[in-house]
């Protein structure tokens, strides 16, 4: 079978895509590829100055790119609500929501709302954004929500419901893993609730990609990065699983895409599986209920589909 590349992306003309964290790395490459295929792409970014640089960079490669810039700080529920209101005011329908932005292994820090930074940004921010934009996706045939997880979800021992914000102790790697496991639990539960709707929920992971996301790694790990760089792939390759999940006509709701190389570190996108915990239906439902409580965002149109 021929390896899947951006050449396989169907024409996206007339479609609207929201890409979070689109100012750098995987999000930037995702936005560029979608724009090159004719989509109107909304770059949802925390730093507008960096966002403007991203728009300029994409426009140099894709002269006719249809791009918009939207401020979005996923670490602030107030910002998420404001961004959702502004997006809704500009767009009656949305075809693609790419939940890409994230932070990885920072020192202990909390969001504006008091959530552990990785859980609050990587999961709760995207959970809230998805809920607030969902009614713009539901009427659109073929619309998709793609949430970017990570091989790092395997680091998580589960979801620490007794200490979700890591107040008793903090392990930055396990906290990152928890947030990425939460991305998958959210995707699988969302897809079950979307059964019978026009919209599908999928997940993807980039393998080992050489991006700015690793800037918060502990000092010892930072020293090892140059030695490990041959194991990493460029951001353009790392974005392919997300792009396939978002645009492949054969992709189905509930699927998970990652690289096809050894250990899913590098390569072209293929269907992969996540760890056993991610498929635990009761865990998915419990996280969903807690996420609604913490964010104040509900998905009223969707029923809790009992397996």
Coordinates of C-alpha atoms in Angstrom, one line a residue:
X1 CA 0.0 0.0 0.0
X2 CA 1.3 3.5 -0.9
X3 CA 2.3 5.6 2.0
X4 CA -0.2 8.3 2.9
X5 CA 1.1 11.9 2.4
X6 CA -0.4 15.4 2.0
X7 CA -0.9 14.5 -1.7
X8 CA -3.7 12.3 -0.5
X9 CA -5.6 15.1 1.1
X10 CA -8.8 15.7 -0.9
X11 CA -9.8 19.2 -2.1
X12 CA -10.8 21.2 1.0
X13 CA -12.3 24.2 -0.8
X14 CA -15.4 25.6 0.9
X15 CA -14.5 23.9 4.2
X16 CA -13.6 25.7 7.4
X17 CA -11.0 24.3 9.8
X18 CA -10.1 25.5 13.3
X19 CA -6.6 24.5 14.4
X20 CA -5.5 25.2 17.9
X21 CA -1.8 25.9 18.5
X22 CA -1.4 26.7 14.9
X23 CA 1.5 29.1 15.3
X24 CA 4.3 26.6 15.5
X25 CA 5.2 22.9 15.1
X26 CA 2.5 20.4 14.3
X27 CA -0.3 22.9 14.3
X28 CA 1.5 25.2 11.9
X29 CA 2.2 22.3 9.5
X30 CA -1.4 21.1 9.8
X31 CA -2.8 24.6 9.1
X32 CA -0.4 25.0 6.1
X33 CA -1.4 21.6 4.6
X34 CA -5.2 22.3 4.9
X35 CA -4.8 25.8 3.5
X36 CA -2.8 24.4 0.5
X37 CA -5.8 22.2 -0.3
X38 CA -8.2 25.2 -0.2
X39 CA -9.6 25.2 3.3
X40 CA -10.3 28.4 5.2
X41 CA -8.1 27.9 8.2
X42 CA -8.6 29.7 11.6
X43 CA -5.3 29.7 13.5
X44 CA -6.4 29.7 17.1
X45 CA -3.3 30.8 19.1
X46 CA -2.4 32.2 22.5
X47 CA 0.2 34.7 21.2
X48 CA -1.2 36.9 18.4
X49 CA 2.3 38.2 17.5
X50 CA 3.5 34.6 16.9
X51 CA 0.2 33.9 15.1
X52 CA 0.8 36.8 12.7
X53 CA 4.3 35.4 11.9
X54 CA 2.6 32.0 11.3
X55 CA 0.1 33.6 8.9
X56 CA 3.0 35.3 7.0
X57 CA 5.0 32.0 6.9
X58 CA 2.0 30.0 5.5
X59 CA 1.2 32.8 3.0
X60 CA 4.7 32.7 1.5
X61 CA 4.2 29.0 0.7
X62 CA 0.5 29.2 -0.1
X63 CA 0.0 32.6 -1.7
X64 CA -3.8 32.3 -1.9
X65 CA -4.2 30.9 1.6
X66 CA -7.5 31.8 3.3
X67 CA -6.4 32.4 6.9
X68 CA -7.8 33.9 10.0
X69 CA -6.2 34.6 13.3
X70 CA -8.1 33.9 16.6
X71 CA -6.7 34.5 20.1
X72 CA -7.3 31.5 22.3
X73 CA -5.6 30.7 25.6
X74 CA -6.6 27.1 26.5
X75 CA -5.4 27.7 30.0
X76 CA -8.2 30.2 30.6
X77 CA -11.9 29.1 30.5
X78 CA -12.7 32.8 30.1
X79 CA -10.5 33.0 27.0
X80 CA -12.0 29.7 25.6
X81 CA -15.5 31.1 26.0
X82 CA -14.6 34.4 24.4
X83 CA -12.8 32.6 21.5
X84 CA -15.8 30.3 20.9
X85 CA -18.2 33.3 20.9
X86 CA -16.0 35.1 18.3
X87 CA -15.6 32.0 16.1
X88 CA -19.4 31.4 16.3
X89 CA -20.1 35.0 15.3
X90 CA -17.9 34.6 12.2
X91 CA -18.8 31.0 11.2
X92 CA -22.2 29.5 10.9
X93 CA -20.7 26.1 10.2
X94 CA -17.3 24.4 11.0
X95 CA -16.1 21.3 9.1
X96 CA -12.9 20.5 11.1
X97 CA -11.9 21.2 14.7
X98 CA -8.3 20.2 15.3
X99 CA -7.5 20.1 19.0
X100 CA -3.8 20.3 18.6
X101 CA -2.3 22.8 21.1
X102 CA -0.6 21.5 24.2
X103 CA 2.1 21.8 26.8
X104 CA 4.5 19.0 27.8
X105 CA 6.3 18.4 31.1
X106 CA 6.5 21.9 32.4
X107 CA 7.5 22.6 36.1
X108 CA 4.5 22.6 38.4
X109 CA 2.1 25.4 37.4
X110 CA -1.6 26.0 37.4
X111 CA -4.0 27.6 34.8
X112 CA -5.9 30.7 35.5
X113 CA -8.7 28.6 36.8
X114 CA -6.5 26.6 39.2
X115 CA -6.1 23.4 37.2
X116 CA -2.7 21.7 36.8
X117 CA -1.3 23.2 33.6
X118 CA -1.1 20.1 31.4
X119 CA -4.5 18.7 32.4
X120 CA -6.1 22.1 32.2
X121 CA -4.6 23.1 28.8
X122 CA -4.3 19.8 27.0
X123 CA -7.7 18.3 28.1
X124 CA -10.1 20.7 29.9
X125 CA -9.4 23.6 27.5
X126 CA -10.1 21.4 24.5
X127 CA -13.1 19.7 26.1
X128 CA -14.7 23.2 26.7
X129 CA -13.8 24.5 23.3
X130 CA -15.3 21.4 21.6
X131 CA -18.5 21.7 23.6
X132 CA -18.9 25.4 22.9
X133 CA -18.4 24.9 19.1
X134 CA -20.2 21.6 18.7
X135 CA -23.4 23.0 17.3
X136 CA -21.5 24.5 14.4
X137 CA -20.1 21.1 13.5
X138 CA -23.2 18.9 14.0
X139 CA -25.2 20.0 10.9
X140 CA -22.2 19.5 8.6
X141 CA -22.0 16.2 6.8
X142 CA -18.5 14.8 7.1
X143 CA -17.4 17.2 9.9
X144 CA -14.7 15.9 12.2
X145 CA -13.2 16.6 15.6
X146 CA -9.6 15.4 15.8
X147 CA -7.7 15.6 19.1
X148 CA -4.0 15.1 19.2
X149 CA -2.8 12.7 21.9
X150 CA 0.7 11.2 22.3
X151 CA 2.7 8.0 22.8
X152 CA 3.1 9.6 26.3
X153 CA -0.5 8.5 27.2
X154 CA 1.2 5.2 28.1
X155 CA 3.1 6.9 30.9
X156 CA -0.2 7.4 32.8
X157 CA -1.2 4.9 35.5
X158 CA -4.7 6.1 35.1
X159 CA -6.7 9.3 35.9
X160 CA -6.0 10.5 39.5
X161 CA -9.5 11.4 40.4
X162 CA -8.5 11.7 44.0
X163 CA -5.8 14.3 43.1
X164 CA -6.5 15.5 39.5
X165 CA -4.5 18.7 40.0
X166 CA -1.5 17.0 41.5
X167 CA -1.7 19.0 44.7
X168 CA -0.2 16.3 46.9
X169 CA 2.8 15.6 44.7
X170 CA 3.8 16.4 41.1
X171 CA 5.5 14.2 38.5
X172 CA 5.6 16.2 35.3
X173 CA 5.9 13.1 33.0
X174 CA 3.0 11.3 34.6
X175 CA 1.0 14.4 34.6
X176 CA 1.6 14.8 30.9
X177 CA 0.7 11.2 30.4
X178 CA -2.6 11.7 32.3
X179 CA -3.5 14.7 30.1
X180 CA -2.8 12.7 26.9
X181 CA -4.7 9.7 28.2
X182 CA -7.6 12.1 28.9
X183 CA -7.5 13.2 25.3
X184 CA -8.1 9.6 24.2
X185 CA -10.8 9.0 26.8
X186 CA -12.6 12.1 25.7
X187 CA -12.4 11.2 22.0
X188 CA -13.8 7.7 22.5
X189 CA -16.6 8.9 24.7
X190 CA -17.4 11.8 22.4
X191 CA -17.6 9.4 19.4
X192 CA -20.0 7.1 21.2
X193 CA -22.2 10.1 22.0
X194 CA -22.0 11.2 18.3
X195 CA -23.4 8.0 16.9
X196 CA -26.2 8.9 14.5
X197 CA -24.8 12.4 14.0
X198 CA -23.0 13.9 10.9
X199 CA -19.9 14.5 13.0
X200 CA -17.1 12.1 13.9
X201 CA -14.4 12.2 16.6
X202 CA -11.0 10.8 16.0
X203 CA -7.5 11.0 17.6
X204 CA -4.0 11.1 16.3
X205 CA -0.4 11.2 17.7
X206 CA 2.7 12.5 16.0
X207 CA 5.2 9.9 17.2
X208 CA 8.5 11.5 18.1
X209 CA 8.5 14.9 16.5
X210 CA 11.1 17.6 16.6
X211 CA 9.1 20.5 17.9
X212 CA 9.2 23.2 20.5
X213 CA 6.9 21.0 22.7
X214 CA 10.0 19.4 24.3
X215 CA 11.3 22.7 25.6
X216 CA 10.1 21.9 29.2
X217 CA 11.8 18.5 29.4
X218 CA 13.8 18.1 32.6
X219 CA 17.5 19.2 32.3
X220 CA 18.8 15.7 32.1
X221 CA 16.4 14.8 29.3
X222 CA 17.3 18.1 27.5
X223 CA 21.0 17.0 27.4
X224 CA 20.0 13.7 25.8
X225 CA 17.9 15.4 23.0
X226 CA 20.8 15.8 20.6
X227 CA 21.6 12.1 20.9
X228 CA 18.0 11.1 20.4
X229 CA 17.3 13.5 17.5
X230 CA 17.7 10.7 14.9
X231 CA 14.7 9.1 16.5
X232 CA 12.6 12.2 15.8
X233 CA 10.9 13.3 12.6
X234 CA 10.2 16.7 11.2
X235 CA 7.0 18.5 12.2
X236 CA 5.6 18.1 8.7
X237 CA 5.8 14.3 9.0
X238 CA 4.5 14.5 12.6
X239 CA 1.4 16.3 11.4
X240 CA 0.4 13.6 8.9
X241 CA -1.5 11.4 11.4
X242 CA -3.6 14.4 12.3
X243 CA -4.2 15.3 8.7
X244 CA -5.2 11.8 7.8
X245 CA -7.6 11.6 10.7
X246 CA -9.1 14.9 9.6
X247 CA -9.3 14.3 5.8
X248 CA -9.1 10.7 4.7
X249 CA -12.5 9.8 3.3
X250 CA -12.0 6.3 4.7
X251 CA -11.3 7.3 8.3
X252 CA -14.0 6.5 10.8
X253 CA -15.1 7.9 14.1
X254 CA -13.3 6.5 17.1
X255 CA -10.1 5.7 15.1
X256 CA -6.6 6.6 16.2
X257 CA -3.8 7.4 13.8
X258 CA 0.0 7.4 14.4
X259 CA 3.3 6.8 12.5
X260 CA 3.9 3.4 10.9
X261 CA 7.6 3.0 11.9
X262 CA 9.2 1.1 14.8
X263 CA 7.5 1.9 18.1
X264 CA 5.3 4.4 16.2
X265 CA 8.1 6.9 16.5
X266 CA 8.4 7.9 12.9
X267 CA 6.8 7.3 9.5
X268 CA 3.7 7.7 7.5
X269 CA 0.3 7.6 9.2
X270 CA -1.6 4.3 9.9
X271 CA -4.3 3.1 12.2
X272 CA -2.9 2.4 15.6
X273 CA -4.3 1.3 19.0
X274 CA -4.0 3.0 22.4
X275 CA -3.5 1.4 25.8
X276 CA -6.1 -0.7 27.5
X277 CA -7.0 2.1 30.0
X278 CA -8.1 4.4 27.2
X279 CA -10.8 1.9 26.1
X280 CA -12.3 1.6 29.6
X281 CA -15.9 2.9 29.1
X282 CA -16.5 3.6 32.8
X283 CA -13.3 5.6 33.0
X284 CA -14.4 7.5 29.9
X285 CA -17.8 8.3 31.4
X286 CA -16.3 9.3 34.7
X287 CA -13.8 11.7 33.1
X288 CA -16.6 13.2 31.0
X289 CA -18.7 13.9 34.0
X290 CA -15.8 15.4 36.0
X291 CA -14.8 17.6 32.9
X292 CA -18.3 19.0 32.6
X293 CA -18.3 19.8 36.3
X294 CA -14.9 21.5 36.2
X295 CA -15.4 23.5 33.0
X296 CA -19.1 24.3 33.4
X297 CA -19.5 23.2 29.7
X298 CA -22.1 20.5 28.9
X299 CA -22.9 18.8 25.6
X300 CA -26.7 18.8 25.9
X301 CA -27.5 17.6 22.4
X302 CA -25.6 14.4 23.0
X303 CA -26.9 11.5 25.1
X304 CA -24.8 9.3 27.2
X305 CA -24.9 6.3 24.8
X306 CA -24.8 3.2 27.0
X307 CA -22.8 0.3 25.5

